[in-house]
Amino acid sequence: MSATRLGESQRRILEHLKRRGTGTTPEIAKALALSVETVRTHLRALGSEGLVARLGRRRRGPGRPEILYGLTEASQGLFPNEEGKVLRDLATFLETKGQPALVRAFFDDFVDRRRAAVQRRLAGLAGDRRLEEVARVLTEDGFMAEVATDDEGRRLLRLCHCPLRTLVGATKAPCRSELRFIREMLGKDLDRVSYIPAGGPSCTYAIAPRG
């Protein structure tokens, strides 16, 4: 669930849990001046979206203990985050201090540390099955990848989102390392059709066998 799809009450519940750490349905209802049933409904919806999780139970006074809720790691993306800006500034600093090779080495190492796990997933796969699995790997990494076919019948790998877009504004090292990794995963050459930093709607690559 994106931030734009959250209702006002759902947003307030998430903000309350962010500030307090945990809360039960009655506690949240009292703090936000909402009915218990309304809070329960929203918590159920937020839980189904993976934004809120049950963390156990808490007893306060007589009666059955209440379910204790807290935020999941997935919910953190809904709150302000300056990591991208800090990484961009770090890369800019290293570039301006004459250390571009260090930036490139970092991203090459980052890719190298993923290699073994990805190779295990791709073992025994070829053709479209391998291409689809590569797209799934990239989607899990935040690239919203998909496979398509253009008017010339070429298979395309489209990366519809760049999770490092802020950083790429300072250095193209992530693009270079990721492209090398994609070529290695596919075992094929790639022709760039469009590029997000150049204004394209996606980073799209036409795939051809190595010859």
Short mmCIF file of C-alpha atoms in Angstrom, two decimals:
data_model
loop_
_atom_site.label_atom_id
_atom_site.label_comp_id
_atom_site.label_asym_id
_atom_site.label_seq_id
_atom_site.Cartn_x
_atom_site.Cartn_y
_atom_site.Cartn_z
CA MET A 1 0.00 0.00 0.00
CA SER A 2 1.48 3.35 -1.01
CA ALA A 3 1.28 6.47 1.12
CA THR A 4 -1.24 7.99 -1.31
CA ARG A 5 -3.64 5.07 -0.79
CA LEU A 6 -3.68 5.41 2.99
CA GLY A 7 -6.77 6.92 4.56
CA GLU A 8 -6.39 9.69 7.11
CA SER A 9 -7.22 7.41 10.05
CA GLN A 10 -4.82 4.72 8.81
CA ARG A 11 -2.06 7.29 8.51
CA ARG A 12 -2.73 8.50 12.06
CA ILE A 13 -2.58 4.93 13.36
CA LEU A 14 0.78 4.35 11.69
CA GLU A 15 2.12 7.64 13.04
CA HIS A 16 0.89 6.74 16.54
CA LEU A 17 2.67 3.38 16.42
CA LYS A 18 5.79 5.08 15.07
CA ARG A 19 5.82 7.48 18.01
CA ARG A 20 4.86 4.98 20.71
CA GLY A 21 6.50 1.82 19.37
CA THR A 22 3.54 -0.46 20.15
CA GLY A 23 -0.11 -0.21 21.06
CA THR A 24 -3.28 -2.20 21.62
CA THR A 25 -6.56 -1.51 19.87
CA PRO A 26 -8.14 0.23 22.90
CA GLU A 27 -4.99 2.31 23.49
CA ILE A 28 -4.87 3.47 19.90
CA ALA A 29 -8.59 4.18 19.84
CA LYS A 30 -8.36 6.31 22.98
CA ALA A 31 -5.29 8.21 21.80
CA LEU A 32 -6.79 9.04 18.39
CA ALA A 33 -10.41 9.53 19.50
CA LEU A 34 -11.62 6.73 17.25
CA SER A 35 -13.95 3.85 17.99
CA VAL A 36 -12.41 0.52 18.89
CA GLU A 37 -14.18 -1.11 15.95
CA THR A 38 -12.81 1.49 13.52
CA VAL A 39 -9.27 0.95 14.78
CA ARG A 40 -9.70 -2.81 14.62
CA THR A 41 -10.85 -2.58 10.99
CA HIS A 42 -7.93 -0.36 10.03
CA LEU A 43 -5.40 -2.56 11.82
CA ARG A 44 -6.76 -5.57 9.95
CA ALA A 45 -6.33 -3.74 6.62
CA LEU A 46 -2.87 -2.47 7.51
CA GLY A 47 -1.89 -5.97 8.60
CA SER A 48 -3.03 -7.46 5.29
CA GLU A 49 -0.77 -4.94 3.53
CA GLY A 50 2.20 -5.99 5.66
CA LEU A 51 2.50 -2.61 7.39
CA VAL A 52 1.44 -3.66 10.89
CA ALA A 53 2.08 -6.91 12.75
CA ARG A 54 0.95 -8.57 15.97
CA LEU A 55 3.77 -8.56 18.51
CA GLY A 56 2.11 -10.50 21.31
CA ARG A 57 -0.39 -9.59 24.01
CA ARG A 58 -0.53 -7.15 26.91
CA ARG A 59 -2.77 -7.27 29.96
CA ARG A 60 -3.91 -4.12 31.69
CA GLY A 61 -6.43 -4.74 34.42
CA PRO A 62 -9.00 -7.52 34.53
CA GLY A 63 -10.19 -9.34 31.43
CA ARG A 64 -8.44 -10.92 28.51
CA PRO A 65 -5.06 -9.53 27.43
CA GLU A 66 -5.18 -7.28 24.37
CA ILE A 67 -3.26 -7.93 21.16
CA LEU A 68 -0.17 -5.73 20.90
CA TYR A 69 0.54 -4.16 17.49
CA GLY A 70 3.67 -2.61 16.02
CA LEU A 71 5.04 -1.48 12.69
CA THR A 72 6.80 -3.80 10.27
CA GLU A 73 9.99 -3.05 8.39
CA ALA A 74 7.91 -2.53 5.22
CA SER A 75 6.11 0.42 6.82
CA GLN A 76 9.33 2.39 7.24
CA GLY A 77 9.22 3.44 3.60
CA LEU A 78 6.11 5.49 4.34
CA PHE A 79 8.04 7.87 6.59
CA PRO A 80 10.53 10.58 5.56
CA ASN A 81 13.89 9.13 4.61
CA GLU A 82 17.07 11.04 3.78
CA GLU A 83 19.24 8.01 3.00
CA GLY A 84 19.16 8.64 -0.75
CA LYS A 85 20.29 12.25 -0.34
CA VAL A 86 23.06 11.28 2.08
CA LEU A 87 24.33 8.56 -0.29
CA ARG A 88 24.25 11.02 -3.19
CA ASP A 89 26.22 13.57 -1.18
CA LEU A 90 28.72 10.89 -0.13
CA ALA A 91 29.24 9.80 -3.74
CA THR A 92 29.61 13.44 -4.83
CA PHE A 93 32.16 14.03 -2.08
CA LEU A 94 34.24 11.03 -3.12
CA GLU A 95 34.03 11.99 -6.79
CA THR A 96 35.13 15.58 -6.14
CA LYS A 97 37.96 14.40 -3.89
CA GLY A 98 39.42 12.38 -6.71
CA GLN A 99 38.15 8.98 -5.56
CA PRO A 100 35.76 7.86 -8.33
CA ALA A 101 37.49 4.47 -8.45
CA LEU A 102 36.51 3.90 -4.82
CA VAL A 103 32.86 4.55 -5.65
CA ARG A 104 32.98 2.10 -8.56
CA ALA A 105 34.75 -0.50 -6.42
CA PHE A 106 32.02 -0.26 -3.77
CA PHE A 107 29.23 -1.00 -6.25
CA ASP A 108 31.21 -3.77 -7.93
CA ASP A 109 31.67 -5.37 -4.51
CA PHE A 110 27.96 -4.90 -3.73
CA VAL A 111 27.05 -6.78 -6.90
CA ASP A 112 29.66 -9.47 -6.29
CA ARG A 113 28.18 -10.27 -2.88
CA ARG A 114 24.81 -11.05 -4.51
CA ARG A 115 26.26 -13.32 -7.19
CA ALA A 116 26.22 -16.71 -5.45
CA ALA A 117 22.60 -16.47 -4.26
CA VAL A 118 21.36 -15.34 -7.68
CA GLN A 119 23.32 -18.05 -9.51
CA ARG A 120 21.64 -20.68 -7.35
CA ARG A 121 18.23 -19.34 -8.36
CA LEU A 122 19.14 -19.38 -12.04
CA ALA A 123 20.72 -22.83 -12.07
CA GLY A 124 19.20 -24.98 -14.81
CA LEU A 125 17.10 -22.17 -16.29
CA ALA A 126 17.41 -21.05 -19.91
CA GLY A 127 15.57 -18.90 -22.43
CA ASP A 128 12.41 -17.17 -21.27
CA ARG A 129 12.40 -19.03 -17.95
CA ARG A 130 15.79 -17.55 -17.10
CA LEU A 131 14.73 -14.11 -18.32
CA GLU A 132 11.57 -14.17 -16.16
CA GLU A 133 13.57 -15.25 -13.11
CA VAL A 134 16.06 -12.42 -13.66
CA ALA A 135 13.11 -10.02 -13.80
CA ARG A 136 11.86 -11.42 -10.48
CA VAL A 137 15.29 -10.97 -8.90
CA LEU A 138 15.44 -7.35 -10.07
CA THR A 139 11.89 -6.67 -8.90
CA GLU A 140 12.80 -7.93 -5.43
CA ASP A 141 15.67 -5.43 -5.53
CA GLY A 142 13.21 -2.59 -6.21
CA PHE A 143 13.52 -2.18 -9.98
CA MET A 144 9.92 -3.20 -10.87
CA ALA A 145 11.26 -5.31 -13.74
CA GLU A 146 9.12 -6.83 -16.46
CA VAL A 147 9.64 -8.77 -19.67
CA ALA A 148 8.12 -7.54 -22.94
CA THR A 149 8.47 -7.91 -26.72
CA ASP A 150 8.92 -4.98 -29.08
CA ASP A 151 7.52 -4.52 -32.62
CA GLU A 152 10.62 -6.18 -34.09
CA GLY A 153 10.08 -9.30 -32.02
CA ARG A 154 13.00 -8.61 -29.70
CA ARG A 155 12.67 -9.61 -26.05
CA LEU A 156 12.96 -6.64 -23.73
CA LEU A 157 13.86 -6.34 -20.08
CA ARG A 158 12.22 -3.20 -18.67
CA LEU A 159 13.27 -1.74 -15.32
CA CYS A 160 10.33 0.55 -14.55
CA HIS A 161 11.73 2.04 -11.35
CA CYS A 162 15.20 3.05 -10.19
CA PRO A 163 15.54 2.53 -6.42
CA LEU A 164 18.85 4.41 -6.55
CA ARG A 165 17.62 7.37 -8.61
CA THR A 166 18.84 10.01 -6.14
CA LEU A 167 22.29 8.44 -6.02
CA VAL A 168 22.46 8.07 -9.81
CA GLY A 169 22.16 11.85 -9.99
CA ALA A 170 25.71 12.00 -8.58
CA THR A 171 27.37 8.93 -10.12
CA LYS A 172 26.56 6.38 -12.80
CA ALA A 173 28.61 3.72 -10.98
CA PRO A 174 25.46 1.85 -9.79
CA CYS A 175 24.14 1.69 -13.37
CA ARG A 176 27.41 0.32 -14.71
CA SER A 177 27.69 -2.37 -12.01
CA GLU A 178 24.03 -3.39 -12.27
CA LEU A 179 24.18 -3.62 -16.07
CA ARG A 180 27.27 -5.82 -15.86
CA PHE A 181 25.44 -8.04 -13.38
CA ILE A 182 22.34 -8.32 -15.61
CA ARG A 183 24.49 -9.30 -18.59
CA GLU A 184 26.17 -11.94 -16.47
CA MET A 185 22.85 -13.32 -15.18
CA LEU A 186 21.38 -13.56 -18.67
CA GLY A 187 24.51 -14.65 -20.48
CA LYS A 188 23.49 -12.31 -23.29
CA ASP A 189 24.41 -8.93 -24.75
CA LEU A 190 22.07 -6.01 -24.11
CA ASP A 191 21.22 -2.99 -26.25
CA ARG A 192 19.92 -0.03 -24.25
CA VAL A 193 16.62 1.22 -25.64
CA SER A 194 15.73 3.80 -23.00
CA TYR A 195 17.32 5.16 -19.82
CA ILE A 196 15.57 6.76 -16.83
CA PRO A 197 18.37 9.30 -16.06
CA ALA A 198 18.09 10.49 -19.68
CA GLY A 199 14.35 11.08 -19.32
CA GLY A 200 13.06 7.69 -20.41
CA PRO A 201 10.06 6.06 -18.72
CA SER A 202 12.20 3.01 -17.90
CA CYS A 203 15.66 1.55 -18.30
CA THR A 204 14.86 -0.85 -21.13
CA TYR A 205 17.24 -3.34 -22.70
CA ALA A 206 16.82 -5.38 -25.87
CA ILE A 207 18.31 -8.84 -25.46
CA ALA A 208 20.41 -10.67 -28.04
CA PRO A 209 22.35 -13.95 -27.79
CA ARG A 210 26.09 -13.65 -27.44
CA GLY A 211 27.69 -14.39 -30.73
#
